[in-house]
Tab-separated table of C-alpha atoms in Angstrom:
chain	number	residue	atom	x	y	z
Q	5	MET	CA	0.000	0.000	0.000
Q	6	SER	CA	1.376	3.380	-0.956
Q	7	LYS	CA	2.122	5.854	1.808
Q	8	ARG	CA	-0.326	8.730	2.006
Q	9	PRO	CA	1.348	12.050	1.242
Q	10	GLU	CA	1.826	14.199	4.319
Q	11	LYS	CA	-0.523	17.115	4.537
Q	12	ALA	CA	1.137	20.413	3.683
Q	13	TRP	CA	1.871	22.739	6.559
Q	14	THR	CA	0.246	26.101	6.220
Q	15	VAL	CA	0.860	29.007	8.561
Q	16	GLN	CA	-2.505	28.293	10.180
Q	17	ARG	CA	-1.697	24.629	10.780
Q	18	ALA	CA	1.797	25.386	12.036
Q	19	LEU	CA	0.541	27.933	14.551
Q	20	ALA	CA	-2.206	25.570	15.742
Q	21	PHE	CA	0.387	22.812	16.278
Q	22	ALA	CA	2.698	25.157	18.170
Q	23	HIS	CA	-0.103	26.606	20.293
Q	24	ALA	CA	-1.232	23.154	21.400
Q	25	ARG	CA	2.296	21.925	22.091
Q	26	LEU	CA	3.319	25.009	24.063
Q	27	ALA	CA	0.080	25.159	26.036
Q	28	ALA	CA	0.456	21.501	27.022
Q	29	ALA	CA	4.004	22.242	28.209
Q	30	GLY	CA	2.804	25.072	30.441
Q	31	VAL	CA	4.378	27.913	28.446
Q	32	ALA	CA	2.741	31.253	29.182
Q	33	ALA	CA	1.046	33.095	26.290
Q	34	PRO	CA	1.374	30.156	23.841
Q	35	GLU	CA	-0.268	31.985	20.931
Q	36	ARG	CA	2.156	34.903	21.142
Q	37	GLU	CA	5.108	32.562	21.599
Q	38	ALA	CA	4.044	30.480	18.589
Q	39	ARG	CA	4.078	33.543	16.362
Q	40	ARG	CA	7.488	34.641	17.693
Q	41	LEU	CA	8.901	31.193	16.994
Q	42	LEU	CA	7.504	31.239	13.471
Q	43	SER	CA	9.139	34.612	12.869
Q	44	LEU	CA	12.405	33.175	14.122
Q	45	ALA	CA	12.089	30.080	11.955
Q	46	ALA	CA	11.343	32.209	8.904
Q	47	LEU	CA	14.370	34.444	9.631
Q	48	ASP	CA	12.037	37.389	9.297
Q	49	PRO	CA	11.049	39.646	12.201
Q	50	ALA	CA	7.648	40.250	10.620
Q	51	PRO	CA	6.805	37.480	8.142
Q	52	ALA	CA	3.609	37.568	6.113
Q	53	LEU	CA	1.298	35.424	8.224
Q	54	SER	CA	-1.349	34.653	5.646
Q	55	PRO	CA	-3.164	31.647	7.202
Q	56	GLY	CA	-3.153	29.642	3.986
Q	57	GLU	CA	0.484	30.253	3.090
Q	58	ARG	CA	2.591	27.105	2.985
Q	59	LEU	CA	5.827	26.812	4.887
Q	60	SER	CA	8.886	25.684	3.006
Q	61	PRO	CA	10.380	22.363	4.179
Q	62	LEU	CA	13.346	24.233	5.691
Q	63	VAL	CA	11.187	26.682	7.657
Q	64	ARG	CA	8.942	23.838	8.785
Q	65	ARG	CA	11.869	21.817	10.151
Q	66	ARG	CA	13.343	24.846	11.835
Q	67	PHE	CA	9.974	25.760	13.340
Q	68	ARG	CA	9.371	22.290	14.765
Q	69	LEU	CA	12.812	22.256	16.377
Q	70	LEU	CA	12.175	25.661	17.952
Q	71	VAL	CA	8.752	24.630	19.227
Q	72	GLU	CA	10.134	21.440	20.771
Q	73	GLY	CA	12.931	23.430	22.410
Q	74	ARG	CA	10.491	25.952	23.816
Q	75	ALA	CA	8.214	23.137	25.013
Q	76	ARG	CA	11.194	21.888	27.027
Q	77	ARG	CA	11.106	25.392	28.545
Q	78	VAL	CA	14.339	26.527	26.920
Q	79	PRO	CA	14.176	30.353	27.076
Q	80	LEU	CA	13.451	32.062	23.786
Q	81	ASP	CA	16.628	34.134	24.112
Q	82	LEU	CA	18.712	30.959	24.148
Q	83	LEU	CA	16.844	29.542	21.171
Q	84	GLN	CA	17.559	32.629	19.103
Q	85	GLY	CA	21.047	33.123	20.560
Q	86	TRP	CA	20.741	36.791	21.447
Q	87	THR	CA	18.809	39.245	23.578
Q	88	GLY	CA	18.261	42.974	23.612
Q	89	PHE	CA	19.609	45.182	26.394
Q	90	LEU	CA	19.043	48.935	26.515
Q	91	ASP	CA	19.834	50.090	22.971
Q	92	PHE	CA	22.055	47.164	21.926
Q	93	GLU	CA	21.989	43.402	21.496
Q	94	VAL	CA	24.238	40.749	23.007
Q	95	LYS	CA	24.926	37.111	22.336
Q	96	VAL	CA	23.649	34.689	24.974
Q	97	VAL	CA	24.731	31.065	25.299
Q	98	PRO	CA	23.797	28.135	27.555
Q	99	GLY	CA	25.488	28.361	30.928
Q	100	VAL	CA	25.578	32.173	30.965
Q	101	PHE	CA	22.891	34.147	32.777
Q	102	ILE	CA	20.407	35.926	30.521
Q	103	PRO	CA	20.020	39.601	31.502
Q	104	ARG	CA	16.567	40.700	32.659
Q	105	PRO	CA	14.700	44.009	32.336
Q	106	GLU	CA	15.456	44.825	35.982
Q	107	THR	CA	19.158	44.782	35.142
Q	108	GLU	CA	18.506	47.346	32.423
Q	109	GLU	CA	17.271	49.610	35.223
Q	110	LEU	CA	20.447	48.797	37.174
Q	111	ALA	CA	22.510	49.745	34.121
Q	112	GLU	CA	20.686	53.061	33.808
Q	113	GLN	CA	21.453	53.863	37.454
Q	114	ALA	CA	25.092	52.844	36.948
Q	115	ILE	CA	25.353	55.129	33.927
Q	116	ALA	CA	23.895	58.030	35.936
Q	117	LEU	CA	26.505	57.474	38.658
Q	118	ALA	CA	29.314	57.073	36.113
Q	119	ARG	CA	28.541	60.446	34.600
Q	120	ARG	CA	29.213	62.054	37.996
Q	121	LEU	CA	32.645	60.447	38.413
Q	122	PRO	CA	35.974	62.257	37.870
Q	123	ALA	CA	37.875	62.132	34.596
Q	124	SER	CA	39.030	58.712	33.351
Q	125	PRO	CA	37.299	56.697	36.088
Q	126	LEU	CA	37.823	53.005	36.779
Q	127	ALA	CA	34.762	50.778	37.293
Q	128	LEU	CA	34.368	47.160	38.344
Q	129	ASP	CA	31.627	44.840	37.104
Q	130	LEU	CA	31.450	41.888	39.513
Q	131	GLY	CA	30.002	38.698	38.036
Q	132	THR	CA	29.769	40.144	34.549
Q	133	GLY	CA	27.928	37.231	32.884
Q	134	SER	CA	27.255	38.239	29.292
Q	135	GLY	CA	28.929	41.587	30.014
Q	136	VAL	CA	25.911	43.872	29.753
Q	137	LEU	CA	26.748	46.178	32.674
Q	138	ALA	CA	30.352	46.667	31.579
Q	139	LEU	CA	29.179	47.220	27.995
Q	140	ALA	CA	26.581	49.773	29.048
Q	141	LEU	CA	29.150	51.750	31.038
Q	142	ALA	CA	31.743	51.654	28.267
Q	143	ARG	CA	29.199	52.791	25.675
Q	144	ALA	CA	27.878	55.599	27.872
Q	145	ARG	CA	31.194	57.194	28.845
Q	146	PRO	CA	34.124	57.069	26.402
Q	147	ASP	CA	36.814	57.824	29.000
Q	148	ILE	CA	35.794	55.109	31.471
Q	149	ARG	CA	37.787	51.917	31.896
Q	150	VAL	CA	36.032	48.820	33.197
Q	151	ILE	CA	37.369	45.634	34.730
Q	152	ALA	CA	34.745	42.913	34.337
Q	153	VAL	CA	35.211	39.716	36.323
Q	154	ASP	CA	33.505	36.363	36.515
Q	155	VAL	CA	34.407	32.942	37.853
Q	156	SER	CA	33.024	31.273	34.710
Q	157	PRO	CA	35.324	31.012	31.649
Q	158	ARG	CA	32.239	30.528	29.471
Q	159	ALA	CA	30.762	33.792	30.707
Q	160	LEU	CA	34.022	35.659	30.150
Q	161	ALA	CA	34.299	34.328	26.589
Q	162	CYS	CA	30.708	35.371	25.851
Q	163	ALA	CA	31.229	38.833	27.365
Q	164	ALA	CA	34.487	39.365	25.459
Q	165	TRP	CA	32.762	38.415	22.199
Q	166	ASN	CA	29.997	40.945	22.910
Q	167	ALA	CA	32.525	43.669	23.722
Q	168	LYS	CA	34.404	43.052	20.480
Q	169	THR	CA	31.194	43.049	18.459
Q	170	LEU	CA	30.123	46.370	19.994
Q	171	GLY	CA	33.542	47.955	19.522
Q	172	VAL	CA	34.389	48.587	23.184
Q	173	SER	CA	36.816	45.749	23.914
Q	174	GLY	CA	39.721	48.212	24.166
Q	175	ARG	CA	38.228	49.777	27.310
Q	176	ILE	CA	37.070	46.629	29.124
Q	177	GLU	CA	39.416	44.109	30.694
Q	178	PHE	CA	37.857	40.700	31.288
Q	179	ARG	CA	39.421	38.816	34.150
Q	180	ARG	CA	38.664	35.503	35.834
Q	181	SER	CA	38.080	36.130	39.509
Q	182	ASP	CA	35.958	34.754	42.341
Q	183	TRP	CA	34.476	38.128	43.288
Q	184	PHE	CA	37.449	40.241	44.487
Q	185	SER	CA	40.021	37.414	44.644
Q	186	ALA	CA	41.986	38.597	41.577
Q	187	VAL	CA	41.144	42.302	41.872
Q	188	PRO	CA	43.723	44.353	43.815
Q	189	GLU	CA	42.729	47.735	42.319
Q	190	ARG	CA	40.608	50.505	43.784
Q	191	PHE	CA	37.622	51.785	41.820
Q	192	HIS	CA	35.370	54.785	41.519
Q	193	LEU	CA	32.342	52.550	40.931
Q	194	ILE	CA	31.529	48.911	41.691
Q	195	VAL	CA	28.392	47.502	40.104
Q	196	SER	CA	27.005	43.984	40.299
Q	197	ASN	CA	23.957	41.830	39.681
Q	198	PRO	CA	24.971	39.008	42.042
Q	199	PRO	CA	22.984	35.870	42.913
Q	200	TYR	CA	20.291	36.922	45.374
Q	201	VAL	CA	17.615	34.217	45.150
Q	202	ALA	CA	17.132	32.497	48.496
Q	203	ARG	CA	18.339	28.901	48.275
Q	204	GLU	CA	15.072	27.704	49.756
Q	205	GLU	CA	13.175	29.346	46.876
Q	206	LEU	CA	15.167	27.941	43.944
Q	207	GLU	CA	12.865	24.988	43.304
Q	208	GLY	CA	9.897	27.321	42.987
Q	209	LEU	CA	11.402	29.323	40.130
Q	210	PRO	CA	9.920	29.008	36.616
Q	211	ALA	CA	11.311	26.078	34.636
Q	212	GLU	CA	13.009	28.450	32.193
Q	213	VAL	CA	15.101	29.795	35.048
Q	214	ARG	CA	15.411	26.732	37.280
Q	215	GLU	CA	16.470	24.342	34.516
Q	216	HIS	CA	18.311	26.552	32.039
Q	217	GLU	CA	20.094	29.280	33.993
Q	218	PRO	CA	23.394	28.599	35.788
Q	219	ARG	CA	22.674	27.875	39.453
Q	220	LEU	CA	25.806	29.802	40.370
Q	221	ALA	CA	24.137	32.970	39.050
Q	222	LEU	CA	20.963	32.374	41.076
Q	223	ASP	CA	21.792	30.800	44.432
Q	224	GLY	CA	22.316	33.528	47.001
Q	225	GLY	CA	22.464	31.093	49.930
Q	226	PRO	CA	20.052	31.168	52.881
Q	227	GLY	CA	17.813	34.182	52.485
Q	228	GLY	CA	19.640	35.104	49.277
Q	229	LEU	CA	22.055	37.414	51.105
Q	230	SER	CA	25.414	35.596	51.064
Q	231	ALA	CA	26.950	37.200	47.948
Q	232	LEU	CA	25.452	40.593	48.768
Q	233	TYR	CA	26.976	40.602	52.254
Q	234	HIS	CA	30.337	39.514	50.840
Q	235	ILE	CA	30.399	42.318	48.265
Q	236	LEU	CA	29.410	44.976	50.785
Q	237	ARG	CA	31.984	43.731	53.288
Q	238	GLU	CA	34.822	43.880	50.753
Q	239	ALA	CA	33.762	46.946	48.770
Q	240	PRO	CA	35.379	49.620	50.997
Q	241	ARG	CA	38.821	48.050	50.458
Q	242	HIS	CA	38.334	48.367	46.703
Q	243	LEU	CA	36.780	51.816	46.460
Q	244	HIS	CA	38.361	55.229	46.318
Q	245	SER	CA	37.102	57.663	48.920
Q	246	GLY	CA	33.734	58.869	47.650
Q	247	GLY	CA	33.365	55.863	45.333
Q	248	TRP	CA	30.044	54.073	44.895
Q	249	VAL	CA	28.804	50.494	45.083
Q	250	LEU	CA	25.559	49.699	43.274
Q	251	LEU	CA	23.881	46.291	43.563
Q	252	GLU	CA	20.786	44.573	42.276
Q	253	ILE	CA	18.951	42.933	45.175
Q	254	GLY	CA	15.806	40.934	45.883
Q	255	HIS	CA	12.525	42.245	47.231
Q	256	GLY	CA	12.522	42.345	51.026
Q	257	GLN	CA	16.319	42.381	51.326
Q	258	GLY	CA	16.691	46.141	51.650
Q	259	ALA	CA	16.502	46.566	55.448
Q	260	PRO	CA	19.123	43.944	56.409
Q	261	LEU	CA	21.429	45.103	53.628
Q	262	ILE	CA	21.246	48.759	54.630
Q	263	ARG	CA	21.939	47.824	58.243
Q	264	PHE	CA	24.900	45.673	57.197
Q	265	ALA	CA	26.277	48.332	54.828
Q	266	ARG	CA	26.210	50.971	57.560
Q	267	GLU	CA	27.208	48.951	60.620
Q	268	GLN	CA	29.527	46.287	59.206
Q	269	ALA	CA	30.988	47.923	56.093
Q	270	GLY	CA	31.002	51.553	57.216
Q	271	LEU	CA	29.364	52.762	54.026
Q	272	VAL	CA	27.347	55.983	53.918
Q	273	GLU	CA	24.485	57.427	51.859
Q	274	THR	CA	22.967	53.956	51.750
Q	275	THR	CA	19.643	53.834	49.936
Q	276	VAL	CA	17.372	51.203	48.442
Q	277	GLU	CA	15.350	52.054	45.363
Q	278	ARG	CA	12.456	50.224	43.766
Q	279	ASP	CA	12.126	48.962	40.225
Q	280	LEU	CA	9.317	49.841	37.823
Q	281	ALA	CA	7.182	47.097	39.364
Q	282	GLY	CA	7.480	48.776	42.758
Q	283	LYS	CA	9.746	46.113	44.286
Q	284	GLU	CA	12.942	46.724	46.214
Q	285	ARG	CA	15.647	46.164	43.603
Q	286	PHE	CA	18.720	48.393	43.914
Q	287	LEU	CA	21.052	49.206	46.783
Q	288	LYS	CA	23.398	52.187	46.455
Q	289	ALA	CA	26.086	53.186	48.965
Q	290	ARG	CA	29.137	55.448	49.063
Q	291	CYS	CA	32.558	54.888	50.556
Q	292	ARG	CA	33.648	57.516	53.100
């Protein structure tokens, strides 16, 4: 008996397949995600989505692979290999933390501080990941020099690639370091998006984060404060007088961090600011 020819895949059929598969996998907004995946498969940010249009065999294969990846809760940014940040784009790879919108707000605050620093300032990006904070600073102020450190060689390679692509690699030094362990210099600004998720809350994170982000970039220890305390404790030894430390933090962590910054680290002008969602998100403090 001859094999029945497979029914052609139209845009309508492809989107229906993707919607059902993504919904069954628990992906939020499956209809919107299906359309984004089809755009990615078609290599067109705004393909003609005529319901009856047939997909080419290549686009169909690419689309099915993307849908299956997303159904496994692989983040869309990893599937496409890049993400937007402020006014630029960066490469993202498995094993390197994907920057979030909150960190864009952190970058904007870091840029505002950097513009108040003296001529030719030196900044430190602790736990640089894909490099977005160092990149934002280097793009915003041409005379700044940034040392960007991470314990992960994969992260450093990704960040260096992004710096080269954006044309700022000459003003950023990427260095492997476990926080301050390989950083003897003093800085005018220290900025970091460290791990601040409470260890006891890790299993409750969305699958995209829990299963596909590096645990090292998430696990802040009991209460999520371990890395934050460490940075605040060490920051005064690595800041010029009048220099600033700026950290992304978790909601509800502001009060203990302010107390620690003042009483244990001797920092002044300590403030906690909220993000656009109204949650505690940024701690800023100055060295005496």
